[in-house]
mmCIF file of C-alpha atoms in Angstrom:
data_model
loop_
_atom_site.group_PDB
_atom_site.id
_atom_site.type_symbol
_atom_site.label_atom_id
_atom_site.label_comp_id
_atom_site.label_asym_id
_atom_site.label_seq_id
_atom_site.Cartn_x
_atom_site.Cartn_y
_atom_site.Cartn_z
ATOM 1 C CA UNK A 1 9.266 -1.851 48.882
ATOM 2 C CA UNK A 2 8.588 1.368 50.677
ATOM 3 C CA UNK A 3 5.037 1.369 49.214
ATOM 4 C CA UNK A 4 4.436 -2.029 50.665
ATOM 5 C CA UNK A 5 5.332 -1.220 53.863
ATOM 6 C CA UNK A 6 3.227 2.265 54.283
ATOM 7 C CA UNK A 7 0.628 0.603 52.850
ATOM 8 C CA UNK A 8 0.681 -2.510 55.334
ATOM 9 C CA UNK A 9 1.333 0.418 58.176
ATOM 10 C CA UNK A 10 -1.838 1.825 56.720
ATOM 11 C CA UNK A 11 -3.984 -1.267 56.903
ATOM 12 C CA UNK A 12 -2.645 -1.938 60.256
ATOM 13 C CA UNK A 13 -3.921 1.242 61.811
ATOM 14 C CA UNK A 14 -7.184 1.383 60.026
ATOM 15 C CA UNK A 15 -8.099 -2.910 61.139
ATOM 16 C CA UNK A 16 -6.853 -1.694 64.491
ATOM 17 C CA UNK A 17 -9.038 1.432 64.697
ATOM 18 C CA UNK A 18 -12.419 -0.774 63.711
ATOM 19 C CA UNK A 19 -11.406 -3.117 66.264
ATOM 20 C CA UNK A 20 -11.576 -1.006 69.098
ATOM 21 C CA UNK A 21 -14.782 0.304 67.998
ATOM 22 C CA UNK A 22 -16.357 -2.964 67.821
ATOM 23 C CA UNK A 23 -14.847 -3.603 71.600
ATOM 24 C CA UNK A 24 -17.628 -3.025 74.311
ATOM 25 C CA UNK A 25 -17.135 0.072 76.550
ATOM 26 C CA UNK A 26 -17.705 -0.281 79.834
ATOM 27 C CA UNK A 27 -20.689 2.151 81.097
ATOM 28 C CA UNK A 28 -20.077 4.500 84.046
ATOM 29 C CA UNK A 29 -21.271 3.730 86.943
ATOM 30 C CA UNK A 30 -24.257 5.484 88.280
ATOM 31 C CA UNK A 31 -24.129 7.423 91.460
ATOM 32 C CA UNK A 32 -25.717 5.700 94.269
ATOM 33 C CA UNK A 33 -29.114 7.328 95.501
ATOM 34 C CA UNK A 34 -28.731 9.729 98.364
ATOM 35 C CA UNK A 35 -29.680 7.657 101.486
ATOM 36 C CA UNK A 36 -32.827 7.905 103.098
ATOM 37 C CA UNK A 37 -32.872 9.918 106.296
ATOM 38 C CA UNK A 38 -35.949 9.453 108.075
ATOM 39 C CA UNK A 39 -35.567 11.975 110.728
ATOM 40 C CA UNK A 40 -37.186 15.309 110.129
ATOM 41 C CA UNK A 41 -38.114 18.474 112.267
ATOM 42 C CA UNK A 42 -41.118 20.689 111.732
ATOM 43 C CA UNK A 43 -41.300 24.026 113.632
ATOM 44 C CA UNK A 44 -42.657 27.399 113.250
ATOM 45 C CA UNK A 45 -44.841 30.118 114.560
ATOM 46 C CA UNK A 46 -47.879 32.662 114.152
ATOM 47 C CA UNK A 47 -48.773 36.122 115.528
ATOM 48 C CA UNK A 48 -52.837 36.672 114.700
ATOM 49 C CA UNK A 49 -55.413 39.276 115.806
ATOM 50 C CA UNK A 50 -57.551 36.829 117.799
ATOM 51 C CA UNK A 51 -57.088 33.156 118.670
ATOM 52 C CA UNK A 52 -60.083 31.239 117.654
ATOM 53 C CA UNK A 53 -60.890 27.505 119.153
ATOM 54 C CA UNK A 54 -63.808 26.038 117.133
ATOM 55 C CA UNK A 55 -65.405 29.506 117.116
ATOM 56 C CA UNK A 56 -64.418 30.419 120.413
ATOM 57 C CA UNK A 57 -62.074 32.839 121.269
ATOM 58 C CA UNK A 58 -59.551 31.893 123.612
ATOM 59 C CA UNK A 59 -57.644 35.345 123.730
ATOM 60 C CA UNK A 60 -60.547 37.777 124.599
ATOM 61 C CA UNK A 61 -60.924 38.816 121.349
ATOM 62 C CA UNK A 62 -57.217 40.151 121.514
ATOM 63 C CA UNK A 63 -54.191 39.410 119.339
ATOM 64 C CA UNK A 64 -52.497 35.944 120.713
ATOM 65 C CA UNK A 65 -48.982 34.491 119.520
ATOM 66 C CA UNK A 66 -48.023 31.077 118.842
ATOM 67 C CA UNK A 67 -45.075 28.471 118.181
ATOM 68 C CA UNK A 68 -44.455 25.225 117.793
ATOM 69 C CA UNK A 69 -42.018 22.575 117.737
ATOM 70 C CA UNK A 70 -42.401 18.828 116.085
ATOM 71 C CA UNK A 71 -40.038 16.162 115.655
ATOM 72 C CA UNK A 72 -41.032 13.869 112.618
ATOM 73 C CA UNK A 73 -39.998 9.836 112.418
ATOM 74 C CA UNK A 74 -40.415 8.599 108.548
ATOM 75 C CA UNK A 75 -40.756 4.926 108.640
ATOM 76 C CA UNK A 76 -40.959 4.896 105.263
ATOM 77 C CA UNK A 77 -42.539 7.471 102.492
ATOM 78 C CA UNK A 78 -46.120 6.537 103.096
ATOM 79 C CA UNK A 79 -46.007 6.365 107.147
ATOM 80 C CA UNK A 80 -44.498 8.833 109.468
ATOM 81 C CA UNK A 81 -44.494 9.137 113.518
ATOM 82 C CA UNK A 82 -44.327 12.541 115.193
ATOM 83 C CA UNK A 83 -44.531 13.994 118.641
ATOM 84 C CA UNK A 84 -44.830 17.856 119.068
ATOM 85 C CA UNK A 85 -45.294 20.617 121.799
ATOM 86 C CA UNK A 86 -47.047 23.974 120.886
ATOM 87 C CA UNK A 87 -47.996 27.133 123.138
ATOM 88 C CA UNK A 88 -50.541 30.113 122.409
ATOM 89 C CA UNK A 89 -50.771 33.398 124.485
ATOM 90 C CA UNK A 90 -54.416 32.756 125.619
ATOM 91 C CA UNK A 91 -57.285 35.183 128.392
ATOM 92 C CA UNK A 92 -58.717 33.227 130.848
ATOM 93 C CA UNK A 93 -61.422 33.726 133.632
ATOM 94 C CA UNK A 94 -58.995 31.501 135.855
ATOM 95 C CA UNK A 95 -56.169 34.068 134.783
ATOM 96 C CA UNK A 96 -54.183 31.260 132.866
ATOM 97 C CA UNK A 97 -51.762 33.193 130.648
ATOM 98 C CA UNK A 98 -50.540 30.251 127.914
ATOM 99 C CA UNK A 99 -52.009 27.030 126.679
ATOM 100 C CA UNK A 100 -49.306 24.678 126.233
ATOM 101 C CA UNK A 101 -50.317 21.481 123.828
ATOM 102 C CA UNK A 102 -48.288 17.812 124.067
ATOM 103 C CA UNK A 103 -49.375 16.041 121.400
ATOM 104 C CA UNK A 104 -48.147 12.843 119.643
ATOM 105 C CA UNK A 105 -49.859 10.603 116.917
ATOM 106 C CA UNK A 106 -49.291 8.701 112.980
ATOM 107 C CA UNK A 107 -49.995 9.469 109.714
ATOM 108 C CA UNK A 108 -50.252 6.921 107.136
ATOM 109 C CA UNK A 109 -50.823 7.539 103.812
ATOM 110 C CA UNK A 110 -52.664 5.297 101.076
ATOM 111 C CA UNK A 111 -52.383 7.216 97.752
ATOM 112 C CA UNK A 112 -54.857 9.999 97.961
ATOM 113 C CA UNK A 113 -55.679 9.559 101.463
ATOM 114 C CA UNK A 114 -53.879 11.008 104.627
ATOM 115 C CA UNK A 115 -54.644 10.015 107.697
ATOM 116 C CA UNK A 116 -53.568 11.579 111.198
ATOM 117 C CA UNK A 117 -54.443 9.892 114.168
ATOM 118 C CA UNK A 118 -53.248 10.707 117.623
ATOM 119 C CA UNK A 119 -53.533 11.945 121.194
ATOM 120 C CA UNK A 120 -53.769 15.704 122.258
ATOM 121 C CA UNK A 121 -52.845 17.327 125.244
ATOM 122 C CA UNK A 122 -53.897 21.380 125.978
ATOM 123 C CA UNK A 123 -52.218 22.358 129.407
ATOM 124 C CA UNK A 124 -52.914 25.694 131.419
ATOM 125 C CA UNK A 125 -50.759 26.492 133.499
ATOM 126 C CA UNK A 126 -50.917 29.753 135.573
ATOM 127 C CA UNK A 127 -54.549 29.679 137.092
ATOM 128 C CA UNK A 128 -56.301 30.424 139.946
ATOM 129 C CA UNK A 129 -59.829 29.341 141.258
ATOM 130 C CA UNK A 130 -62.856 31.748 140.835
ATOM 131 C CA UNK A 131 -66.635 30.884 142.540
ATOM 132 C CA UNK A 132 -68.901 33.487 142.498
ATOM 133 C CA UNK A 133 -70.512 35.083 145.749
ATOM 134 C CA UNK A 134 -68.005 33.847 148.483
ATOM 135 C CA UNK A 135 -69.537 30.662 148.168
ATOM 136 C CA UNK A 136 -68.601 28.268 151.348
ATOM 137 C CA UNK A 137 -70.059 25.109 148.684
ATOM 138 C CA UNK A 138 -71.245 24.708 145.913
ATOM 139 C CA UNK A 139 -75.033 24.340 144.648
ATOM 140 C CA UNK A 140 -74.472 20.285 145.165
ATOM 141 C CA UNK A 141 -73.214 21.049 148.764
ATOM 142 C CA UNK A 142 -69.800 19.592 148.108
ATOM 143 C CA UNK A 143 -66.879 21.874 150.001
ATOM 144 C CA UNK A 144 -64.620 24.339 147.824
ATOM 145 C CA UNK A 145 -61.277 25.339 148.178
ATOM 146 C CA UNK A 146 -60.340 28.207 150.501
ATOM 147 C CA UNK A 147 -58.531 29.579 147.304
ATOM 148 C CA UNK A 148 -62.290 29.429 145.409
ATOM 149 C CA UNK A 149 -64.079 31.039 148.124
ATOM 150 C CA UNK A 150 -61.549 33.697 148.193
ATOM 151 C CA UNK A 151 -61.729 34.710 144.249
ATOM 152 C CA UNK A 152 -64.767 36.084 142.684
ATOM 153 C CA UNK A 153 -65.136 37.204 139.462
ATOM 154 C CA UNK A 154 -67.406 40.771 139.790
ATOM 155 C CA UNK A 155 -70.265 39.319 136.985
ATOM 156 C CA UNK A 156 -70.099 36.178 139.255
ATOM 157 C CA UNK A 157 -68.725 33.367 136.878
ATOM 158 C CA UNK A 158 -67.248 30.104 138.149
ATOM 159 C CA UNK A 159 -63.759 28.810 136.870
ATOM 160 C CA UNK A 160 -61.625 25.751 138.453
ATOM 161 C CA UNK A 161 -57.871 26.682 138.785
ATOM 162 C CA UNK A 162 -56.965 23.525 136.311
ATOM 163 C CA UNK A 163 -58.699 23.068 132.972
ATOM 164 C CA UNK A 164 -56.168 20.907 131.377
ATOM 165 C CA UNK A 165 -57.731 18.392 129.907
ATOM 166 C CA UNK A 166 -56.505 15.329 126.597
ATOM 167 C CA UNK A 167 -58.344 14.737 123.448
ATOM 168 C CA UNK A 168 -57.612 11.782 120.732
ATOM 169 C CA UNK A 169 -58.083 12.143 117.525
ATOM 170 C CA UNK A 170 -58.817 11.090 114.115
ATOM 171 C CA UNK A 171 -58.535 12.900 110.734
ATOM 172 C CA UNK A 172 -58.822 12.096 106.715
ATOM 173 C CA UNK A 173 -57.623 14.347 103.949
ATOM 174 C CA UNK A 174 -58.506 13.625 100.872
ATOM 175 C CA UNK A 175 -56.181 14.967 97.332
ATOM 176 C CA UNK A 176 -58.948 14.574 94.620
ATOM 177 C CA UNK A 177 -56.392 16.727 92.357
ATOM 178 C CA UNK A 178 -53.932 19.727 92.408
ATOM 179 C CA UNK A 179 -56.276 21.724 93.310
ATOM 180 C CA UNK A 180 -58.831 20.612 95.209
ATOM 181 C CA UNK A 181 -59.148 18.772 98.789
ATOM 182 C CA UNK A 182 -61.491 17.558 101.333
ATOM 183 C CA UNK A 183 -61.286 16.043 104.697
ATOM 184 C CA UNK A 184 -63.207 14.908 107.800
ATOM 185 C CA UNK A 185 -61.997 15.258 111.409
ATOM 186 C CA UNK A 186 -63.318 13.853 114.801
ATOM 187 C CA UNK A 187 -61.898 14.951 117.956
ATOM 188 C CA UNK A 188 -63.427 13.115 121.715
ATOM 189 C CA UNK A 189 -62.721 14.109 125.326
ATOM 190 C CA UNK A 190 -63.737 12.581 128.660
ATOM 191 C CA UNK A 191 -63.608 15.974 130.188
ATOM 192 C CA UNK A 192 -63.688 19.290 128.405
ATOM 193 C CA UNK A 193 -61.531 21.910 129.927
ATOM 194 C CA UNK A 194 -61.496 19.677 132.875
ATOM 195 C CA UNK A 195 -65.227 20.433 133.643
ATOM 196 C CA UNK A 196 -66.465 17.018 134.500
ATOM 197 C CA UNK A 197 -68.559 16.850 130.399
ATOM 198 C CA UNK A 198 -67.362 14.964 127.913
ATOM 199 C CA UNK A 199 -67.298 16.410 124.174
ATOM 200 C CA UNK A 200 -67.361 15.203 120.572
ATOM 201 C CA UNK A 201 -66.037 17.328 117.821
ATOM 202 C CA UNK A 202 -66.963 16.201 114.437
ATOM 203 C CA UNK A 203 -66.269 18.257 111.492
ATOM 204 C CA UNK A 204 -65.509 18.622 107.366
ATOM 205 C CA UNK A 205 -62.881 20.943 105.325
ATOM 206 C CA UNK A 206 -62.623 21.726 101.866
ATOM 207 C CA UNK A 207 -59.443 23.415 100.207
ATOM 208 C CA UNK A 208 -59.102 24.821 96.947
ATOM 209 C CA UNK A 209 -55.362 25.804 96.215
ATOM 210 C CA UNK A 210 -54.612 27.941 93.098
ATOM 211 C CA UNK A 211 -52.364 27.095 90.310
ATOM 212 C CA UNK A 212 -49.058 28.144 90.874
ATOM 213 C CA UNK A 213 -49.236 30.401 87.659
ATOM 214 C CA UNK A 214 -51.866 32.861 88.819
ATOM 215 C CA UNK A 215 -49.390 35.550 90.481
ATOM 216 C CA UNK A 216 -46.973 34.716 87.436
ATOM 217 C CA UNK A 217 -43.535 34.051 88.712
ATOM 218 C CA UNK A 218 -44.065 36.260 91.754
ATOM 219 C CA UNK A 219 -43.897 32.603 94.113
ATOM 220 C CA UNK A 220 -46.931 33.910 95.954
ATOM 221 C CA UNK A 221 -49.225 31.319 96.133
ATOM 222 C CA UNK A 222 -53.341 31.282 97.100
ATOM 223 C CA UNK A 223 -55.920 29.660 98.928
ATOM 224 C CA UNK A 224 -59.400 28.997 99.746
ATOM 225 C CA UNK A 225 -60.238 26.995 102.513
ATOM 226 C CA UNK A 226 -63.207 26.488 105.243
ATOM 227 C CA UNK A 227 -64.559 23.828 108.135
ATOM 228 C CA UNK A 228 -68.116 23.196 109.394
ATOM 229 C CA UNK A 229 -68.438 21.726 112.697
ATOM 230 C CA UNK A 230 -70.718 20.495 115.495
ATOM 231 C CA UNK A 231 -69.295 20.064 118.798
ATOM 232 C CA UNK A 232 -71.307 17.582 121.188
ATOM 233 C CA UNK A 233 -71.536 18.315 125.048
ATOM 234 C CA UNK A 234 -72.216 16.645 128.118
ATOM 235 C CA UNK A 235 -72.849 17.415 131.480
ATOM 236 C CA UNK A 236 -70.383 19.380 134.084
ATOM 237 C CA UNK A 237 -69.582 18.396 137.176
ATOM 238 C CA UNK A 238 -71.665 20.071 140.332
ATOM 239 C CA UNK A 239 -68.362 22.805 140.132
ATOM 240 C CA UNK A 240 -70.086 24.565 137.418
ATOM 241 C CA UNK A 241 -73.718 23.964 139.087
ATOM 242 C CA UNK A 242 -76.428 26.094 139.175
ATOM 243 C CA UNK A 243 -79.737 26.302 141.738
ATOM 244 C CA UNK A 244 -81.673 24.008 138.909
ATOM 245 C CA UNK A 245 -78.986 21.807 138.026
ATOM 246 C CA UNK A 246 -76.670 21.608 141.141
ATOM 247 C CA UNK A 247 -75.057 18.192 140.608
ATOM 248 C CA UNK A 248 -73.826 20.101 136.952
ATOM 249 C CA UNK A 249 -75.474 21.407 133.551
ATOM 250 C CA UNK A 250 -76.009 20.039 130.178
ATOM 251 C CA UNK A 251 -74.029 22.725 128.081
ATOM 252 C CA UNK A 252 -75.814 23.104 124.717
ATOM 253 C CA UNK A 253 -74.027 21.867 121.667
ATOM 254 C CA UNK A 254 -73.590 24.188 119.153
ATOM 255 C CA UNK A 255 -72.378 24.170 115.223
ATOM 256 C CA UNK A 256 -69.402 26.182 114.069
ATOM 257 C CA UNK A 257 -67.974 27.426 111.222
ATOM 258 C CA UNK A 258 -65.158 29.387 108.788
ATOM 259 C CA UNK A 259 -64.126 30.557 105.686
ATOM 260 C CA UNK A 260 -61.192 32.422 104.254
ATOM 261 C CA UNK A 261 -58.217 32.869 102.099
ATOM 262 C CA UNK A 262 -54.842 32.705 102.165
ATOM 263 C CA UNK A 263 -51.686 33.659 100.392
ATOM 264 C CA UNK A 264 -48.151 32.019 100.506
ATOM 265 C CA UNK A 265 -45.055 33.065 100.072
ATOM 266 C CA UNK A 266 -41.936 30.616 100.421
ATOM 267 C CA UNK A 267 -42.525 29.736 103.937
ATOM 268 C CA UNK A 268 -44.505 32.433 105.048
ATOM 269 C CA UNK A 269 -48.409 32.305 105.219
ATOM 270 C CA UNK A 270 -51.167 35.123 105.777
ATOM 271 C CA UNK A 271 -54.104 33.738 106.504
ATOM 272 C CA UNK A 272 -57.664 35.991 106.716
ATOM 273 C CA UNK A 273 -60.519 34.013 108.126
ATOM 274 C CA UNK A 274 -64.310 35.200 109.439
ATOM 275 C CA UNK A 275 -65.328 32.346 112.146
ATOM 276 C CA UNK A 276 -68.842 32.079 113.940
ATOM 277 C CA UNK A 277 -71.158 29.825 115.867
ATOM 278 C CA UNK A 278 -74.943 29.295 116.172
ATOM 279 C CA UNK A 279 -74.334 29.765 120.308
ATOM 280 C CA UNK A 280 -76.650 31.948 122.253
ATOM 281 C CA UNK A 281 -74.594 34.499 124.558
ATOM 282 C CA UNK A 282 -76.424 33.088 127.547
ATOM 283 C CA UNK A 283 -75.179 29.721 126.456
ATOM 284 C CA UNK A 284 -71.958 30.906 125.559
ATOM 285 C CA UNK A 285 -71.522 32.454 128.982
ATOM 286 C CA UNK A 286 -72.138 28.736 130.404
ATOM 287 C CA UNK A 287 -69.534 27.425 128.303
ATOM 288 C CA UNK A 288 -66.618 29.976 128.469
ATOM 289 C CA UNK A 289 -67.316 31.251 132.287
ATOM 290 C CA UNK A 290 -66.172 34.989 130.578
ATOM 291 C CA UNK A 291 -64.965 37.186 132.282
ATOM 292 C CA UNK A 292 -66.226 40.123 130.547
ATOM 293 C CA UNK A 293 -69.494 39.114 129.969
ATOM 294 C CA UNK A 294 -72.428 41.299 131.502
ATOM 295 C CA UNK A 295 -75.904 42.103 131.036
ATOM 296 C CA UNK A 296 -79.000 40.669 132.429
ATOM 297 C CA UNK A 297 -81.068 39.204 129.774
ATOM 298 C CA UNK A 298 -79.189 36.433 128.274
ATOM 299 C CA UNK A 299 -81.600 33.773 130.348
ATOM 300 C CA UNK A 300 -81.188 30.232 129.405
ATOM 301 C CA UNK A 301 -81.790 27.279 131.330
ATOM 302 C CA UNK A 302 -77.841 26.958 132.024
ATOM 303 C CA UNK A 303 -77.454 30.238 132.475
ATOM 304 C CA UNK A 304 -80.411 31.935 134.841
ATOM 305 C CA UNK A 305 -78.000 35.033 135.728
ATOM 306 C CA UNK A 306 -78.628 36.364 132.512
ATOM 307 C CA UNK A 307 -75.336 37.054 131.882
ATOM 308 C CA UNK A 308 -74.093 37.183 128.479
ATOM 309 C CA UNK A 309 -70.939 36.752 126.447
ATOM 310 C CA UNK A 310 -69.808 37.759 122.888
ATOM 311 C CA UNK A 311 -67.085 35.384 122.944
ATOM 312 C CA UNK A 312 -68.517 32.907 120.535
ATOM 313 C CA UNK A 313 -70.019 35.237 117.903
ATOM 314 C CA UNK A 314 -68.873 36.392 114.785
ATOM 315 C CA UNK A 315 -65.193 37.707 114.530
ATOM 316 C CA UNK A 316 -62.694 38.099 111.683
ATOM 317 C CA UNK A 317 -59.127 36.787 111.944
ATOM 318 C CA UNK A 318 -55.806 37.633 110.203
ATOM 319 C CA UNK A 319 -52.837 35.555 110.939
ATOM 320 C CA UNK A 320 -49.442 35.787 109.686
ATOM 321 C CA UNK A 321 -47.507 32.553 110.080
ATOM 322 C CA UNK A 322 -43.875 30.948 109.578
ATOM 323 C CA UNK A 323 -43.263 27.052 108.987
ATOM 324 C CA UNK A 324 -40.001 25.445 108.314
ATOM 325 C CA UNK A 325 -38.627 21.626 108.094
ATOM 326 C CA UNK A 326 -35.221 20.883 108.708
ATOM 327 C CA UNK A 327 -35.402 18.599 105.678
ATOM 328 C CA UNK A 328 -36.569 21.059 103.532
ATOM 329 C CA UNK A 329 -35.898 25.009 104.739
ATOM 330 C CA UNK A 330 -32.357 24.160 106.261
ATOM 331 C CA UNK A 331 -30.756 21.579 104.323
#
């Protein structure tokens, strides 16, 4: 009798056993997907030996320092809003000190294809009016300032006291692969640096990045990257005059261009860069109003002092930069 009951205990257990095994389990839920914050900040900033403006130096040829500040909106992954204000140490003829940028825009994305689109601001604050000779009026006859007529540069340029001026702009960058990208950029102005001529900056990059494996596991990356660009000109207001063209001249349009490498490391960035320009240093002395320029035989039609200026010639550039996102770098 005892036998008969282990072995119906025995049976008992085992038919209970391959029931539960047969019964369905319920799965564990998954943990929901971190919510999408579509905020973001971007800021960051660069010290360099010479701050270069489509071939142009802005600093004199001297080191400059920069930062910048940019609030990001994601609408979604592919389309993103942003507003941003910047500032570079800059050397002026008007004795401006900083540029200060405001600049806003979009940037949609269709796959491989990034676009930026937006609205630029460069402010320069700080300056004072220069007019060369003591000048009363200028060549057109129209009355200047008592501040103008006051300041005189000692090689005789001509700058106005504000040069602020707005672009907007478009740009395309294009991923082919991992490695390799292009892009084309236009920027347009009614007034460049506030001189009365419009301008038209048109221009194409190429990038090559390096695999992440060529410095090992060292997290230094590399690049190689360059632009070639033609800015357009128009004419200046009668301010920047001269005896054969007092109601303004046509500054010359000129191509520019640069190539260098770079190297990364987390979220640092040195960048070494040689920039030029196909500008004349008589026509470069139109443009820039330098105040170092000198000499008398860089004659153009623009320019009949003769004056010249190196500031659009060849120069070499190393920058060493910092960029963070609060997204990214601070989470």
């Amino acid at each position: 009798m005892k036998k008969v009951a282990l072995l119906a205990t025995a049976l008992a257990m085992v038919t209970g056993s391959a029931l539960a095994a047969d019964m369905p389990v319920k799965a564990l839920k998954a943990p929901p997907p971190p919510a999408f914050d579509p905020w973001d900040i971007a800021f960051g900033g660069a010290i360099m030996s010479d701050y270069i403006f489509r071939g142009v130096t802005q600093s004199n040829h001297k080191p400059s320092v920069a930062a910048y500040f940019e609030p990001r909106f994601n609408v979604t992954k592919d389309l993103q809003l942003y507003a941003g204000v910047s500032a570079e140490s800059i050397s002026f003829a008007n004795r401006a000190a900083a540029e200060v940028d405001v600049y806003g825009g979009i940037r949609p994305t269709f796959g491989a294809f990034a676009f930026d689109i937006g609205i630029w601001g460069y402010l320069y604050p700080g300056g004072t009016c220069y007019y060369g000779g003591g000048a009363v009026t200028d060549f057109a006859g129209n009355a200047l300032s008592a501040e103008c007529q006051a300041n005189t540069l000692t090689n005789f340029n001509v700058m106005k006291k504000d040069v602020s001026f707005f672009e907007v702009y478009g740009k395309l960058n294009y991923t082919i692969n991992d490695n390799w990208a292009v892009g084309v950029n236009e920027y347009y102005t009614p007034s460049f640096l506030n001189s009365g001529a419009w301008g038209d900056y048109v221009s194409v990059t190429a990038k090559y990045t390096a695999p992440s494996t060529i410095f090992g596991s060292s997290g230094v990356g590399m690049y190689v990257s360059g632009e070639f660009g033609r800015q357009f000109l128009g004419t200046s207001d009668s301010f920047y005059g001269v005896p054969a063209f007092p109601n303004g001249i046509k500054y010359a349009d000129y191509n520019t261009w640069n190539i260098g490498v770079g190297f990364t490391y987390k979220v640092f960035t040195l960048d070494l860069r040689y920039s030029d320009t196909n500008l004349s240093k008589g026509d470069c002395n139109a443009f820039t109003s330098d105040f170092t320029a000198g000499g008398t035989t860089s004659v153009t039609p623009i320019n009949p002092t003769g004056v010249g200026s190196n500031w659009c010639g060849a120069a070499g550039i190393a920058k060493l930069s910092f960029d963070l996102t609060a997204m990214t770098n601070l989470k």
